[in-house]
Tab-separated table of C-alpha atoms in Angstrom:
chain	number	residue	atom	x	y	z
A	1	UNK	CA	100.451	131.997	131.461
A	2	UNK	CA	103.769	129.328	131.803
A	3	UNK	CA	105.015	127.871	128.821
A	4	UNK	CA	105.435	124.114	128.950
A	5	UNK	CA	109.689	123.886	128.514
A	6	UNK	CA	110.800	119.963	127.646
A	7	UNK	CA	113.235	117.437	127.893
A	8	UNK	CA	114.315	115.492	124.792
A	9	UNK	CA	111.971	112.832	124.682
A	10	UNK	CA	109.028	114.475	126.644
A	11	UNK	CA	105.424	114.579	124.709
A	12	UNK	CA	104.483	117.826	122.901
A	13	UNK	CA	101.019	119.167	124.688
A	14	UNK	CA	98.038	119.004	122.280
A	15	UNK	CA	98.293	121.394	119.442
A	16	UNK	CA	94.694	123.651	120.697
A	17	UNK	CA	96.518	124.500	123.887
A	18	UNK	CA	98.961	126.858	122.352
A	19	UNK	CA	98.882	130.369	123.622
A	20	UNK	CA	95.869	132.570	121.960
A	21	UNK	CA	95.150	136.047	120.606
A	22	UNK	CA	95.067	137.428	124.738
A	23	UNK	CA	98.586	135.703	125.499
A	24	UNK	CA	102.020	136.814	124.936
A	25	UNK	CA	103.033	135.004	121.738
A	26	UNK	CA	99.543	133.829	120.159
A	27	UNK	CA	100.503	130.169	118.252
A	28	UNK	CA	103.287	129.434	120.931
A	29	UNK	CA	103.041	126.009	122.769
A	30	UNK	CA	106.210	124.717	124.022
A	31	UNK	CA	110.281	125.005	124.230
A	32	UNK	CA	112.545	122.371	124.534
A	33	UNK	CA	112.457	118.998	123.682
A	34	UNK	CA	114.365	117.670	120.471
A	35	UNK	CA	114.769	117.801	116.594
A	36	UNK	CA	115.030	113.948	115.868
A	37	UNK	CA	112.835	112.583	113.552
A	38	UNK	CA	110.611	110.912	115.815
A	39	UNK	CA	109.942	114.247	117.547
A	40	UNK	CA	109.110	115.729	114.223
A	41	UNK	CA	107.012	113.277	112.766
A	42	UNK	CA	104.955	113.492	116.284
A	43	UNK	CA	104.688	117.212	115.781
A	44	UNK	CA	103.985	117.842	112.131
A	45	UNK	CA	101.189	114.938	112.153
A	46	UNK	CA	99.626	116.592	114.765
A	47	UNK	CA	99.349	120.193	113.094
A	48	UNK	CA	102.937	121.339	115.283
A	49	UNK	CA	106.197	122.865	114.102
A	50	UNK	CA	109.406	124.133	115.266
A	51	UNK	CA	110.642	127.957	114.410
A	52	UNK	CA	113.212	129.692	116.622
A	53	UNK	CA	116.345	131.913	115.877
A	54	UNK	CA	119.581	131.878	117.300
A	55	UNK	CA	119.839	131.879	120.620
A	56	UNK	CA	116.275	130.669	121.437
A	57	UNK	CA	115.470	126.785	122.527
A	58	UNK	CA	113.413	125.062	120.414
A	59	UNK	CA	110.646	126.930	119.779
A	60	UNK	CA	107.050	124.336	119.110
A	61	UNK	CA	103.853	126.336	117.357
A	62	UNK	CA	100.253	125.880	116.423
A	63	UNK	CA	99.043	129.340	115.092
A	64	UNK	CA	94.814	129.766	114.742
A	65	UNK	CA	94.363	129.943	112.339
A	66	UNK	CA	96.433	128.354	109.777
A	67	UNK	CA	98.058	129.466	106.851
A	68	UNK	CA	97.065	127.043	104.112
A	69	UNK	CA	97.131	126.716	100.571
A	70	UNK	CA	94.536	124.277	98.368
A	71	UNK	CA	95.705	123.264	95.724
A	72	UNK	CA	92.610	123.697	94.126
A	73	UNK	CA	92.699	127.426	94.779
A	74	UNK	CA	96.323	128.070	93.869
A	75	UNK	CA	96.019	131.471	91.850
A	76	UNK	CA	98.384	130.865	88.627
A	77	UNK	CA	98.164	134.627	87.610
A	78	UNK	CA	98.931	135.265	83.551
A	79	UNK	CA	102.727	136.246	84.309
A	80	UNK	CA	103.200	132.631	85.849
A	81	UNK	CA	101.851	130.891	83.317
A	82	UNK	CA	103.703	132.056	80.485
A	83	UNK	CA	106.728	131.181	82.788
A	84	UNK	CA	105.377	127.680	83.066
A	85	UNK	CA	104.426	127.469	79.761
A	86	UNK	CA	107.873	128.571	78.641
A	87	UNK	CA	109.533	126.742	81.106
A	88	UNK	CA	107.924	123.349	79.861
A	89	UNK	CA	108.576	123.763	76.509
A	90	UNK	CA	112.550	124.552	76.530
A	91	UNK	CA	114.895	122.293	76.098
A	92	UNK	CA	117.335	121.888	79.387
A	93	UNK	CA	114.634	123.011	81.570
A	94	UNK	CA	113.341	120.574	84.556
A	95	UNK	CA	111.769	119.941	87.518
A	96	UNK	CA	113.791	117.372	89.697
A	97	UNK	CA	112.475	115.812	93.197
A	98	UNK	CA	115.072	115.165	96.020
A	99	UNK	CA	117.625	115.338	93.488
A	100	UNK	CA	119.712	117.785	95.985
A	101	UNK	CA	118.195	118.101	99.349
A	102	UNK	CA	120.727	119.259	101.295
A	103	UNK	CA	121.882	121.427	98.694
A	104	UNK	CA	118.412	122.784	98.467
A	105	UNK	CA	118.011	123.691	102.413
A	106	UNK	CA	121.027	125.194	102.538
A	107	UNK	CA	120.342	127.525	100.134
A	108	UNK	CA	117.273	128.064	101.834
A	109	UNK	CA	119.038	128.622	105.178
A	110	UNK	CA	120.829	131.349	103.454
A	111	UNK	CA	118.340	133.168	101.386
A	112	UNK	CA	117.823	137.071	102.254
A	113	UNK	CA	113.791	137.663	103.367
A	114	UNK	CA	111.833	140.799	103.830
A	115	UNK	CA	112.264	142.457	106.865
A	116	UNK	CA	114.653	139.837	108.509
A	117	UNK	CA	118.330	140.247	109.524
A	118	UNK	CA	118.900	136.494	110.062
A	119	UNK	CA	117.271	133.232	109.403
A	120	UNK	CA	115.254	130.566	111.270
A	121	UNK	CA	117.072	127.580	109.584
A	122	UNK	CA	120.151	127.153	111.635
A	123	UNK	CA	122.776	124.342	111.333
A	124	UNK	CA	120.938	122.316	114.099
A	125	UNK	CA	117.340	122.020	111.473
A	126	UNK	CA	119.537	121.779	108.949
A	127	UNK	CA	121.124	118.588	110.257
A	128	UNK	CA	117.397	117.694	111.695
A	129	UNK	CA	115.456	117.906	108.087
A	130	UNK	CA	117.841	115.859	106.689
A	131	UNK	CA	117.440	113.426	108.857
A	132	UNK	CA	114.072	113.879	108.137
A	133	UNK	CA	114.950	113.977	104.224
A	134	UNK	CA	116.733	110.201	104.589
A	135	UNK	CA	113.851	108.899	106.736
A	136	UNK	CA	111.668	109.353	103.581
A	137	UNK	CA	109.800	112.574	105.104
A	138	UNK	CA	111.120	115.383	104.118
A	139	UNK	CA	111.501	116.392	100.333
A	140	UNK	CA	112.876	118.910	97.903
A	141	UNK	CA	111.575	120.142	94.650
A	142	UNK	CA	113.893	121.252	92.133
A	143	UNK	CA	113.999	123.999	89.334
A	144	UNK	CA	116.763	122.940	87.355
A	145	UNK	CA	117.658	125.476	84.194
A	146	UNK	CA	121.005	123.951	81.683
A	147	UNK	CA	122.107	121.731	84.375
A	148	UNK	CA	121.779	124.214	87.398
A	149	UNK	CA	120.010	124.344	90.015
A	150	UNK	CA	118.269	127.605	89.734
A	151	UNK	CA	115.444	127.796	93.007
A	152	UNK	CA	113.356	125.338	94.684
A	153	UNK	CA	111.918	124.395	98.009
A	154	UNK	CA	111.488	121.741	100.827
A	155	UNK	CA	108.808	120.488	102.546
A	156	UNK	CA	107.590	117.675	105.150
A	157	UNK	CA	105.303	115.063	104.269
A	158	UNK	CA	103.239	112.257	106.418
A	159	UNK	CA	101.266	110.008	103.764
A	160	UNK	CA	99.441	112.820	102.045
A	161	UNK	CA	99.942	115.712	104.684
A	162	UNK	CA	102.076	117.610	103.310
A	163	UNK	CA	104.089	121.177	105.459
A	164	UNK	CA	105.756	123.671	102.975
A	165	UNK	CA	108.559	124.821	104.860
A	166	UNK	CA	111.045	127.078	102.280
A	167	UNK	CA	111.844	128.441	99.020
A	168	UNK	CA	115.247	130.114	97.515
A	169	UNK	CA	115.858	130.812	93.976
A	170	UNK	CA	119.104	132.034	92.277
A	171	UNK	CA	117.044	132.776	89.166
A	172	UNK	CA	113.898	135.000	88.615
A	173	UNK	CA	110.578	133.133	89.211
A	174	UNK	CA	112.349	130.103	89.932
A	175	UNK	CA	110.890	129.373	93.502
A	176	UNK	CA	107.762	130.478	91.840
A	177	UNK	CA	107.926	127.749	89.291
A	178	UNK	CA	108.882	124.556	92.243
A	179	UNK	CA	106.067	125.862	93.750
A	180	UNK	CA	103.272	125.720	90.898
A	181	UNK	CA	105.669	122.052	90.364
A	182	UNK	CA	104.259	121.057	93.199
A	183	UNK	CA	100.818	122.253	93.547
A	184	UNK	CA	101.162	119.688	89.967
A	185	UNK	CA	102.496	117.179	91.523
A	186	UNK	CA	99.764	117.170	94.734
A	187	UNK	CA	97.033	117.503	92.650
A	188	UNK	CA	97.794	114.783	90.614
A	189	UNK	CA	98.288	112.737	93.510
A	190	UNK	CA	95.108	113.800	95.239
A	191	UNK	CA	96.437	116.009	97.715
A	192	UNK	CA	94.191	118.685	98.703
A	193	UNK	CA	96.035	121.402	101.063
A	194	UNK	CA	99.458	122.407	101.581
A	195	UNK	CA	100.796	124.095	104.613
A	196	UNK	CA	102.138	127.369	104.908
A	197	UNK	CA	102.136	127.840	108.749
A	198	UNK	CA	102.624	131.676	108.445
A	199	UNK	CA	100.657	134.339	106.849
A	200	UNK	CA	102.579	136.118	104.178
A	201	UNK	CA	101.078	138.765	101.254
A	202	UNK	CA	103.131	136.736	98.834
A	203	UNK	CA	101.478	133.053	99.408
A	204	UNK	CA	98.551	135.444	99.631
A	205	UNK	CA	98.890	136.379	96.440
A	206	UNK	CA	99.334	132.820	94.955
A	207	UNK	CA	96.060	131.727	96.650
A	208	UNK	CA	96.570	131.083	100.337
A	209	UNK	CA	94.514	132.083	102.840
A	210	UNK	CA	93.777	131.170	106.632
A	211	UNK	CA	92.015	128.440	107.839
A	212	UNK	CA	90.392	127.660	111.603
A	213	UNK	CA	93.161	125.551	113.572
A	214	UNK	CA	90.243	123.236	114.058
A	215	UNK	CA	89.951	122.346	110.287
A	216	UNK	CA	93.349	122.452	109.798
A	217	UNK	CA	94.156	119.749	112.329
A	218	UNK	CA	90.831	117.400	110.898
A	219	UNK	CA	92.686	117.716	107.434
A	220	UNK	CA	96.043	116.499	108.704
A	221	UNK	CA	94.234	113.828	110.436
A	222	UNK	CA	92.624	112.119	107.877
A	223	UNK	CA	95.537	113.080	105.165
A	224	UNK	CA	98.561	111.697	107.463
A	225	UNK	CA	96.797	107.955	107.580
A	226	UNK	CA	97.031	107.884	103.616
A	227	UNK	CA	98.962	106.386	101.782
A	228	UNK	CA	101.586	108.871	100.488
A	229	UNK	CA	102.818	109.229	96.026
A	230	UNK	CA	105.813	107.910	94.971
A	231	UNK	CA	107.884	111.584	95.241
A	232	UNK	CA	108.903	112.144	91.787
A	233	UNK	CA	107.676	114.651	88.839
A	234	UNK	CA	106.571	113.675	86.049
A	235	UNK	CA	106.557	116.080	82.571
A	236	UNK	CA	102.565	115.395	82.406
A	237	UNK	CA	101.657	116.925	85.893
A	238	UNK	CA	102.206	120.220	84.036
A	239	UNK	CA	98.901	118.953	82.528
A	240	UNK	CA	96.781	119.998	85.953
A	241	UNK	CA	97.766	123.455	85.947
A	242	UNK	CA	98.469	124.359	81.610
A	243	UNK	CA	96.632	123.081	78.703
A	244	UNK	CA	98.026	119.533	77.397
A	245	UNK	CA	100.404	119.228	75.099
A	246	UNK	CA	99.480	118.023	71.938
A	247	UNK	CA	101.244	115.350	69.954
A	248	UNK	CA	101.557	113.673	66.653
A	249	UNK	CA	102.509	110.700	65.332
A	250	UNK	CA	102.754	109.830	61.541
């Protein structure tokens, strides 16, 4: 089976004609093309993303099924919510949103993984999802611990689609906790599913699980034509995963 290769500029093919389970590289379905931001906004609102390594052209994918997370279903196991609960309640300790984006993806780029030698976010998506960043698309969440950036993550979003991409932390559990900051955050907003494009044991662990490509790309649909939040965090959104605080005034 021949893989579609672009030219910056050409259309992606439709996301359900990428390669299956009885072709070489299930979830591939294109190379080529480019990374500006028109190119990705045309990919990720119709249920498409780039991945490739050094070396490699661009690399577009659709896996079936789909790696997803709902934020209903996130999993906040007892360990993670003392964190949280802890994490709220001391002094110095914050979640910030786009506060340092390209600070935050290049930590990402540079994060060790399991069982990889390398890393998928070269120089050249650096430079593209920051573009995307200043566009208004692409967005970082922030652990922030006495003034330092301890972990976070970025991810894409098209009105209230929104693609996890990455996560780095310099402290322990602090990816952990920009994650449950922004399960808050989209649950708050009404924002029902967050992407994880690949299956991993740990987003397994935190709830995800795999969804038909088919539903997938219906969600996306409907999600990318609404109107997105105003991308900040709020203290309160702590509220939709831990008990309220409770106050008084005398």
């Amino acid at each position: 089976m021949q893989l579609p290769w672009l030219a910056p500029g050409d259309p992606l093919p439709d996301a359900d004609s990428a390669w299956g389970e009885s072709d070489p590289v299930p979830g591939l379905l294109a190379a080529g093309g480019g990374l500006d931001v028109a190119s990705l906004l045309h990919a990720y609102a119709n249920g498409i993303f780039p991945w490739f390594s050094e070396g490699q052209p661009i690399l577009w994918w659709s896996p079936d099924p789909r790696m997803v997370l709902e934020t209903a279903g996130f999993r906040l196991h007892r360990s993670l919510r003392k964190t949280l609960e802890r994490f709220r309640a001391t002094a110095g300790c914050e979640i910030r949103i786009d506060h340092r984006f390209e600070t935050v993806i290049d930590a990402c780029s540079q994060a060790p993984r399991v069982g990889q030698t390398g890393t998928w976010i070269l120089p050249e998506m650096v430079r593209a999802y920051t573009d995307l960043h200043r566009a208004g698309h692409a967005h970082s969440v922030e652990t922030w611990i006495d003034g330092e950036l301890a972990g976070g993550l970025y991810c894409v979003a098209i009105g209230r689609a929104v693609f996890g991409e990455s996560m780095f932390a310099r402290r322990p559990d602090a990816s952990k906790i920009a994650l449950a900051a922004l399960v808050s955050f989209c649950r708050r907003h009404g924002i029902a599913m967050i992407d994880c494009q690949q299956n991993t044991g740990h987003l397994a662990s935190l709830g995800a699980h795999e969804v038909p490509r088919e539903r997938f790309l219906s969600h996306v649909a409907d999600a990318r034509l609404q109107a997105g939040p105003a991308w900040r965090f709020e203290p309160v959104y702590w509220s939709e995963l831990l008990p309220a605080r409770l106050s008084f005034t005398t």
